[in-house]
Amino acid sequence: MNDTTALETRVRTLQPVCAIQQDQDKIIVRLEMPGVAKENLNIHIEKHELTVSGQRAGLSDEKHYLVRERPVGDYKKVFTVDDTIDPEKIDAALENGILTLALGLKPAAAPRSITIRQK
């Protein structure tokens, strides 16, 4: 192997693996974000897009590796959300490399009877 590169590594945006489940009053989204510090995460909602982005820094030493399977770089995942999600009721927690988002649902419009009044 020469010093330039015998093997090339491409810089790319990483897509974190996720699992989504629905509870009665919220949707739970879990994203695998190994090695991403809380300070390097950004969660943003605008209109109908929920964006989770972050950066996983490389190892502290700058040695040349023959193999390095641990991905480093930028993470980004964009979700399309509908009007049932309440943007004011979104909670985020990071624990052991798992980012958990709890997306609160708006209360459903309850059916009601309309009373006809006399003119």
CSV table of N, CA and C in Angstrom, one decimal:
chain,number,residue,atom,x,y,z
A,1,MET,N,0.8,-1.2,0.0
A,1,MET,CA,0.0,0.0,0.0
A,1,MET,C,0.9,1.2,0.0
A,2,ASN,N,0.5,2.2,-0.8
A,2,ASN,CA,1.3,3.4,-0.8
A,2,ASN,C,0.6,4.5,0.1
A,3,ASP,N,1.3,5.6,0.3
A,3,ASP,CA,0.8,6.6,1.2
A,3,ASP,C,-0.4,7.3,0.8
A,4,THR,N,-0.6,7.4,-0.5
A,4,THR,CA,-1.8,8.1,-1.0
A,4,THR,C,-3.1,7.5,-0.6
A,5,THR,N,-3.5,6.4,-1.3
A,5,THR,CA,-4.6,5.6,-0.8
A,5,THR,C,-4.7,4.4,-1.6
A,6,ALA,N,-4.6,3.2,-1.0
A,6,ALA,CA,-4.8,2.0,-1.7
A,6,ALA,C,-6.3,1.7,-1.7
A,7,LEU,N,-6.9,2.1,-0.6
A,7,LEU,CA,-8.4,2.0,-0.4
A,7,LEU,C,-8.9,3.4,-0.2
A,8,GLU,N,-10.0,3.7,-0.9
A,8,GLU,CA,-10.6,5.0,-0.8
A,8,GLU,C,-11.8,5.0,0.2
A,9,THR,N,-11.9,6.0,0.9
A,9,THR,CA,-13.1,6.1,1.8
A,9,THR,C,-13.9,7.3,1.2
A,10,ARG,N,-15.1,7.2,1.0
A,10,ARG,CA,-15.9,8.3,0.5
A,10,ARG,C,-16.6,9.0,1.6
A,11,VAL,N,-16.7,10.3,1.6
A,11,VAL,CA,-17.4,11.0,2.6
A,11,VAL,C,-18.9,11.1,2.1
A,12,ARG,N,-19.7,10.7,3.1
A,12,ARG,CA,-21.1,10.7,2.7
A,12,ARG,C,-21.9,11.0,4.0
A,13,THR,N,-23.2,11.3,3.8
A,13,THR,CA,-24.1,11.5,4.9
A,13,THR,C,-24.6,10.2,5.3
A,14,LEU,N,-24.5,9.9,6.6
A,14,LEU,CA,-25.0,8.6,7.1
A,14,LEU,C,-26.4,8.7,7.5
A,15,GLN,N,-27.2,7.6,7.2
A,15,GLN,CA,-28.6,7.5,7.6
A,15,GLN,C,-28.7,6.7,8.8
A,16,PRO,N,-29.0,7.2,10.0
A,16,PRO,CA,-29.2,6.4,11.1
A,16,PRO,C,-30.3,5.4,11.0
A,17,VAL,N,-30.1,4.2,11.5
A,17,VAL,CA,-31.2,3.2,11.5
A,17,VAL,C,-32.2,3.6,12.5
A,18,CYS,N,-33.5,3.4,12.2
A,18,CYS,CA,-34.6,3.9,13.1
A,18,CYS,C,-35.7,2.8,13.2
A,19,ALA,N,-36.4,3.0,14.3
A,19,ALA,CA,-37.6,2.1,14.5
A,19,ALA,C,-38.7,3.1,15.0
A,20,ILE,N,-39.9,2.9,14.5
A,20,ILE,CA,-41.0,3.8,14.8
A,20,ILE,C,-42.2,3.0,15.3
A,21,GLN,N,-42.7,3.5,16.4
A,21,GLN,CA,-44.0,2.8,16.9
A,21,GLN,C,-44.9,3.8,17.3
A,22,GLN,N,-46.2,3.5,17.3
A,22,GLN,CA,-47.2,4.4,17.8
A,22,GLN,C,-47.9,3.9,19.1
A,23,ASP,N,-48.0,4.9,20.0
A,23,ASP,CA,-48.6,4.7,21.3
A,23,ASP,C,-50.0,5.3,21.1
A,24,GLN,N,-50.8,5.3,22.2
A,24,GLN,CA,-52.1,5.9,22.1
A,24,GLN,C,-52.0,7.4,21.8
A,25,ASP,N,-51.1,8.1,22.5
A,25,ASP,CA,-51.1,9.6,22.4
A,25,ASP,C,-49.8,10.1,21.8
A,26,LYS,N,-48.9,9.3,21.3
A,26,LYS,CA,-47.7,9.7,20.7
A,26,LYS,C,-47.1,8.7,19.8
A,27,ILE,N,-46.1,9.2,19.0
A,27,ILE,CA,-45.3,8.3,18.1
A,27,ILE,C,-43.9,8.3,18.7
A,28,ILE,N,-43.3,7.2,18.8
A,28,ILE,CA,-42.0,7.0,19.3
A,28,ILE,C,-41.1,6.7,18.2
A,29,VAL,N,-40.0,7.5,18.0
A,29,VAL,CA,-39.0,7.3,17.0
A,29,VAL,C,-37.7,7.0,17.7
A,30,ARG,N,-37.0,5.9,17.4
A,30,ARG,CA,-35.7,5.6,18.0
A,30,ARG,C,-34.7,5.5,16.9
A,31,LEU,N,-33.6,6.3,17.0
A,31,LEU,CA,-32.6,6.4,16.0
A,31,LEU,C,-31.2,5.9,16.6
A,32,GLU,N,-30.5,5.1,15.9
A,32,GLU,CA,-29.2,4.7,16.4
A,32,GLU,C,-28.2,5.7,16.0
A,33,MET,N,-27.6,6.3,17.0
A,33,MET,CA,-26.6,7.4,16.8
A,33,MET,C,-25.4,7.1,17.6
A,34,PRO,N,-24.7,6.0,17.3
A,34,PRO,CA,-23.5,5.7,18.1
A,34,PRO,C,-22.4,6.7,17.9
A,35,GLY,N,-21.8,7.1,19.0
A,35,GLY,CA,-20.7,8.0,19.0
A,35,GLY,C,-21.0,9.4,18.8
A,36,VAL,N,-22.3,9.8,18.7
A,36,VAL,CA,-22.7,11.1,18.5
A,36,VAL,C,-23.0,11.8,19.8
A,37,ALA,N,-22.3,12.9,20.2
A,37,ALA,CA,-22.5,13.6,21.4
A,37,ALA,C,-23.8,14.4,21.3
A,38,LYS,N,-24.4,14.6,22.4
A,38,LYS,CA,-25.6,15.4,22.5
A,38,LYS,C,-25.4,16.8,21.9
A,39,GLU,N,-24.2,17.4,22.1
A,39,GLU,CA,-23.9,18.7,21.7
A,39,GLU,C,-23.8,18.7,20.1
A,40,ASN,N,-23.6,17.6,19.5
A,40,ASN,CA,-23.4,17.5,18.0
A,40,ASN,C,-24.7,17.1,17.3
A,41,LEU,N,-25.8,17.1,18.1
A,41,LEU,CA,-27.1,16.8,17.5
A,41,LEU,C,-28.0,18.0,17.3
A,42,ASN,N,-28.8,18.0,16.2
A,42,ASN,CA,-29.7,19.1,15.9
A,42,ASN,C,-31.0,18.4,15.5
A,43,ILE,N,-32.1,18.9,16.2
A,43,ILE,CA,-33.4,18.4,15.8
A,43,ILE,C,-34.3,19.6,15.5
A,44,HIS,N,-34.9,19.6,14.3
A,44,HIS,CA,-35.5,20.7,13.8
A,44,HIS,C,-36.8,20.3,13.1
A,45,ILE,N,-37.9,21.0,13.4
A,45,ILE,CA,-39.2,20.8,12.7
A,45,ILE,C,-39.6,22.1,12.0
A,46,GLU,N,-40.0,21.9,10.8
A,46,GLU,CA,-40.5,23.1,10.0
A,46,GLU,C,-41.5,22.6,9.0
A,47,LYS,N,-42.7,23.2,9.1
A,47,LYS,CA,-43.8,22.7,8.2
A,47,LYS,C,-44.0,21.3,8.4
A,48,HIS,N,-43.8,20.4,7.4
A,48,HIS,CA,-44.1,19.0,7.5
A,48,HIS,C,-42.8,18.2,7.5
A,49,GLU,N,-41.7,18.8,7.9
A,49,GLU,CA,-40.5,18.0,7.9
A,49,GLU,C,-39.8,18.1,9.3
A,50,LEU,N,-39.5,16.9,9.8
A,50,LEU,CA,-38.8,16.8,11.0
A,50,LEU,C,-37.4,16.3,10.6
A,51,THR,N,-36.4,17.1,10.9
A,51,THR,CA,-35.0,16.7,10.5
A,51,THR,C,-34.1,16.5,11.8
A,52,VAL,N,-33.4,15.3,11.7
A,52,VAL,CA,-32.5,15.0,12.8
A,52,VAL,C,-31.1,14.9,12.1
A,53,SER,N,-30.2,15.7,12.6
A,53,SER,CA,-28.9,15.7,12.0
A,53,SER,C,-27.8,15.7,13.1
A,54,GLY,N,-26.6,15.3,12.8
A,54,GLY,CA,-25.6,15.2,13.8
A,54,GLY,C,-24.3,14.9,13.1
A,55,GLN,N,-23.3,14.9,14.0
A,55,GLN,CA,-21.9,14.6,13.5
A,55,GLN,C,-21.2,13.7,14.4
A,56,ARG,N,-20.7,12.6,13.9
A,56,ARG,CA,-19.9,11.7,14.7
A,56,ARG,C,-18.4,12.0,14.3
A,57,ALA,N,-17.7,12.4,15.3
A,57,ALA,CA,-16.3,12.7,15.1
A,57,ALA,C,-15.5,11.5,15.0
A,58,GLY,N,-14.3,11.6,14.4
A,58,GLY,CA,-13.4,10.5,14.2
A,58,GLY,C,-12.7,10.2,15.5
A,59,LEU,N,-11.9,9.2,15.5
A,59,LEU,CA,-11.1,8.9,16.7
A,59,LEU,C,-10.1,10.0,16.9
A,60,SER,N,-9.7,10.1,18.2
A,60,SER,CA,-8.8,11.2,18.5
A,60,SER,C,-7.4,11.1,17.9
A,61,ASP,N,-7.0,9.9,17.6
A,61,ASP,CA,-5.6,9.8,16.9
A,61,ASP,C,-5.8,9.8,15.4
A,62,GLU,N,-4.8,10.4,14.7
A,62,GLU,CA,-4.9,10.5,13.3
A,62,GLU,C,-4.0,9.5,12.6
A,63,LYS,N,-3.9,8.3,13.1
A,63,LYS,CA,-3.1,7.3,12.4
A,63,LYS,C,-3.8,6.8,11.2
A,64,HIS,N,-3.0,6.2,10.3
A,64,HIS,CA,-3.5,5.6,9.1
A,64,HIS,C,-4.0,4.2,9.4
A,65,TYR,N,-5.2,4.0,9.0
A,65,TYR,CA,-5.9,2.7,9.3
A,65,TYR,C,-5.9,1.8,8.0
A,66,LEU,N,-5.7,0.5,8.2
A,66,LEU,CA,-5.9,-0.4,7.1
A,66,LEU,C,-7.4,-0.7,6.9
A,67,VAL,N,-8.1,-0.8,8.0
A,67,VAL,CA,-9.5,-1.0,8.0
A,67,VAL,C,-10.1,-0.2,9.1
A,68,ARG,N,-11.2,0.5,8.8
A,68,ARG,CA,-11.9,1.3,9.8
A,68,ARG,C,-13.4,1.2,9.5
A,69,GLU,N,-14.1,0.3,10.1
A,69,GLU,CA,-15.5,0.1,9.7
A,69,GLU,C,-16.5,1.0,10.5
A,70,ARG,N,-16.0,1.6,11.5
A,70,ARG,CA,-16.8,2.5,12.3
A,70,ARG,C,-17.0,3.8,11.5
A,71,PRO,N,-18.3,4.1,11.1
A,71,PRO,CA,-18.5,5.2,10.2
A,71,PRO,C,-18.3,6.5,11.0
A,72,VAL,N,-17.7,7.5,10.4
A,72,VAL,CA,-17.6,8.8,10.9
A,72,VAL,C,-18.2,9.8,9.9
A,73,GLY,N,-18.6,10.9,10.4
A,73,GLY,CA,-19.1,11.9,9.5
A,73,GLY,C,-20.5,12.5,9.9
A,74,ASP,N,-21.2,13.0,8.9
A,74,ASP,CA,-22.5,13.6,9.2
A,74,ASP,C,-23.6,12.6,9.1
A,75,TYR,N,-24.5,12.7,10.1
A,75,TYR,CA,-25.8,11.9,10.1
A,75,TYR,C,-26.9,12.8,9.7
A,76,LYS,N,-27.9,12.3,9.0
A,76,LYS,CA,-29.1,13.1,8.7
A,76,LYS,C,-30.2,12.2,8.4
A,77,LYS,N,-31.4,12.5,8.9
A,77,LYS,CA,-32.6,11.7,8.6
A,77,LYS,C,-33.7,12.7,8.6
A,78,VAL,N,-34.5,12.7,7.6
A,78,VAL,CA,-35.7,13.6,7.4
A,78,VAL,C,-36.9,12.8,7.4
A,79,PHE,N,-37.9,13.2,8.2
A,79,PHE,CA,-39.2,12.5,8.3
A,79,PHE,C,-40.3,13.5,7.9
A,80,THR,N,-41.2,13.0,7.1
A,80,THR,CA,-42.4,13.8,6.8
A,80,THR,C,-43.4,13.6,7.8
A,81,VAL,N,-43.9,14.6,8.4
A,81,VAL,CA,-45.0,14.5,9.5
A,81,VAL,C,-46.2,15.2,9.0
A,82,ASP,N,-47.3,14.7,9.4
A,82,ASP,CA,-48.6,15.3,9.0
A,82,ASP,C,-49.1,16.2,10.1
A,83,ASP,N,-50.3,16.7,10.0
A,83,ASP,CA,-50.9,17.6,10.9
A,83,ASP,C,-51.3,17.0,12.2
A,84,THR,N,-51.2,15.7,12.4
A,84,THR,CA,-51.6,15.1,13.6
A,84,THR,C,-50.5,15.2,14.7
A,85,ILE,N,-49.3,15.6,14.3
A,85,ILE,CA,-48.2,15.8,15.2
A,85,ILE,C,-48.2,17.2,15.7
A,86,ASP,N,-48.1,17.3,17.1
A,86,ASP,CA,-48.1,18.7,17.7
A,86,ASP,C,-46.7,19.1,17.9
A,87,PRO,N,-46.2,20.1,17.1
A,87,PRO,CA,-44.8,20.5,17.2
A,87,PRO,C,-44.4,21.0,18.6
A,88,GLU,N,-45.3,21.4,19.4
A,88,GLU,CA,-45.0,21.8,20.8
A,88,GLU,C,-44.9,20.7,21.7
A,89,LYS,N,-45.2,19.5,21.3
A,89,LYS,CA,-45.1,18.3,22.2
A,89,LYS,C,-44.1,17.3,21.6
A,90,ILE,N,-42.9,17.7,21.3
A,90,ILE,CA,-41.9,16.8,20.9
A,90,ILE,C,-40.8,16.8,22.0
A,91,ASP,N,-40.4,15.6,22.4
A,91,ASP,CA,-39.4,15.4,23.5
A,91,ASP,C,-38.3,14.6,22.9
A,92,ALA,N,-37.1,14.9,23.3
A,92,ALA,CA,-35.9,14.1,22.8
A,92,ALA,C,-35.0,13.7,24.0
A,93,ALA,N,-34.5,12.5,23.9
A,93,ALA,CA,-33.6,12.0,24.9
A,93,ALA,C,-32.5,11.1,24.2
A,94,LEU,N,-31.3,11.3,24.6
A,94,LEU,CA,-30.2,10.5,24.1
A,94,LEU,C,-29.6,9.6,25.2
A,95,GLU,N,-29.6,8.3,25.0
A,95,GLU,CA,-29.0,7.4,26.0
A,95,GLU,C,-28.4,6.2,25.3
A,96,ASN,N,-27.1,6.0,25.6
A,96,ASN,CA,-26.4,4.8,25.1
A,96,ASN,C,-26.4,4.8,23.6
A,97,GLY,N,-26.3,5.9,22.9
A,97,GLY,CA,-26.2,6.0,21.5
A,97,GLY,C,-27.6,5.8,20.8
A,98,ILE,N,-28.6,5.8,21.6
A,98,ILE,CA,-30.0,5.8,21.0
A,98,ILE,C,-30.7,7.1,21.3
A,99,LEU,N,-31.1,7.8,20.2
A,99,LEU,CA,-31.9,9.0,20.3
A,99,LEU,C,-33.4,8.6,20.2
A,100,THR,N,-34.1,9.0,21.3
A,100,THR,CA,-35.5,8.7,21.3
A,100,THR,C,-36.3,10.0,21.2
A,101,LEU,N,-37.2,10.0,20.2
A,101,LEU,CA,-38.1,11.2,20.0
A,101,LEU,C,-39.5,10.7,20.4
A,102,ALA,N,-40.2,11.5,21.2
A,102,ALA,CA,-41.6,11.2,21.5
A,102,ALA,C,-42.3,12.4,20.8
A,103,LEU,N,-43.1,12.0,19.8
A,103,LEU,CA,-43.9,13.0,19.0
A,103,LEU,C,-45.3,13.0,19.5
A,104,GLY,N,-45.7,14.0,20.2
A,104,GLY,CA,-47.0,14.1,20.8
A,104,GLY,C,-48.1,14.3,19.7
A,105,LEU,N,-49.2,13.6,19.8
A,105,LEU,CA,-50.3,13.8,18.8
A,105,LEU,C,-51.3,14.8,19.3
A,106,LYS,N,-51.8,15.5,18.3
A,106,LYS,CA,-52.9,16.5,18.6
A,106,LYS,C,-54.1,15.7,19.0
A,107,PRO,N,-54.9,16.2,19.9
A,107,PRO,CA,-56.2,15.5,20.3
A,107,PRO,C,-57.1,15.5,19.0
A,108,ALA,N,-57.6,14.4,18.8
A,108,ALA,CA,-58.5,14.2,17.6
A,108,ALA,C,-59.8,15.1,17.8
A,109,ALA,N,-60.2,15.6,16.8
A,109,ALA,CA,-61.4,16.4,16.8
A,109,ALA,C,-62.6,15.5,17.2
A,110,ALA,N,-63.2,15.7,18.3
A,110,ALA,CA,-64.3,14.9,18.8
A,110,ALA,C,-65.5,15.2,18.0
A,111,PRO,N,-66.3,14.2,17.6
A,111,PRO,CA,-67.5,14.5,16.9
A,111,PRO,C,-68.5,15.2,17.8
A,112,ARG,N,-69.3,16.0,17.3
A,112,ARG,CA,-70.3,16.7,18.1
A,112,ARG,C,-71.6,16.9,17.3
A,113,SER,N,-72.6,17.0,18.1
A,113,SER,CA,-73.9,17.2,17.4
A,113,SER,C,-74.2,18.7,17.3
A,114,ILE,N,-74.8,19.1,16.2
A,114,ILE,CA,-75.1,20.5,15.9
A,114,ILE,C,-76.6,20.7,16.2
A,115,THR,N,-76.9,21.6,17.1
A,115,THR,CA,-78.3,21.8,17.4
A,115,THR,C,-78.8,22.9,16.4
A,116,ILE,N,-80.0,22.5,15.9
A,116,ILE,CA,-80.7,23.5,15.0
A,116,ILE,C,-81.5,24.4,15.8
A,117,ARG,N,-81.3,25.7,15.7
A,117,ARG,CA,-82.1,26.6,16.4
A,117,ARG,C,-83.2,27.2,15.6
A,118,GLN,N,-84.2,27.6,16.3
A,118,GLN,CA,-85.4,28.2,15.6
A,118,GLN,C,-85.1,29.7,15.3
A,119,LYS,N,-85.6,30.1,14.1
A,119,LYS,CA,-85.4,31.5,13.6
A,119,LYS,C,-86.6,32.3,14.1
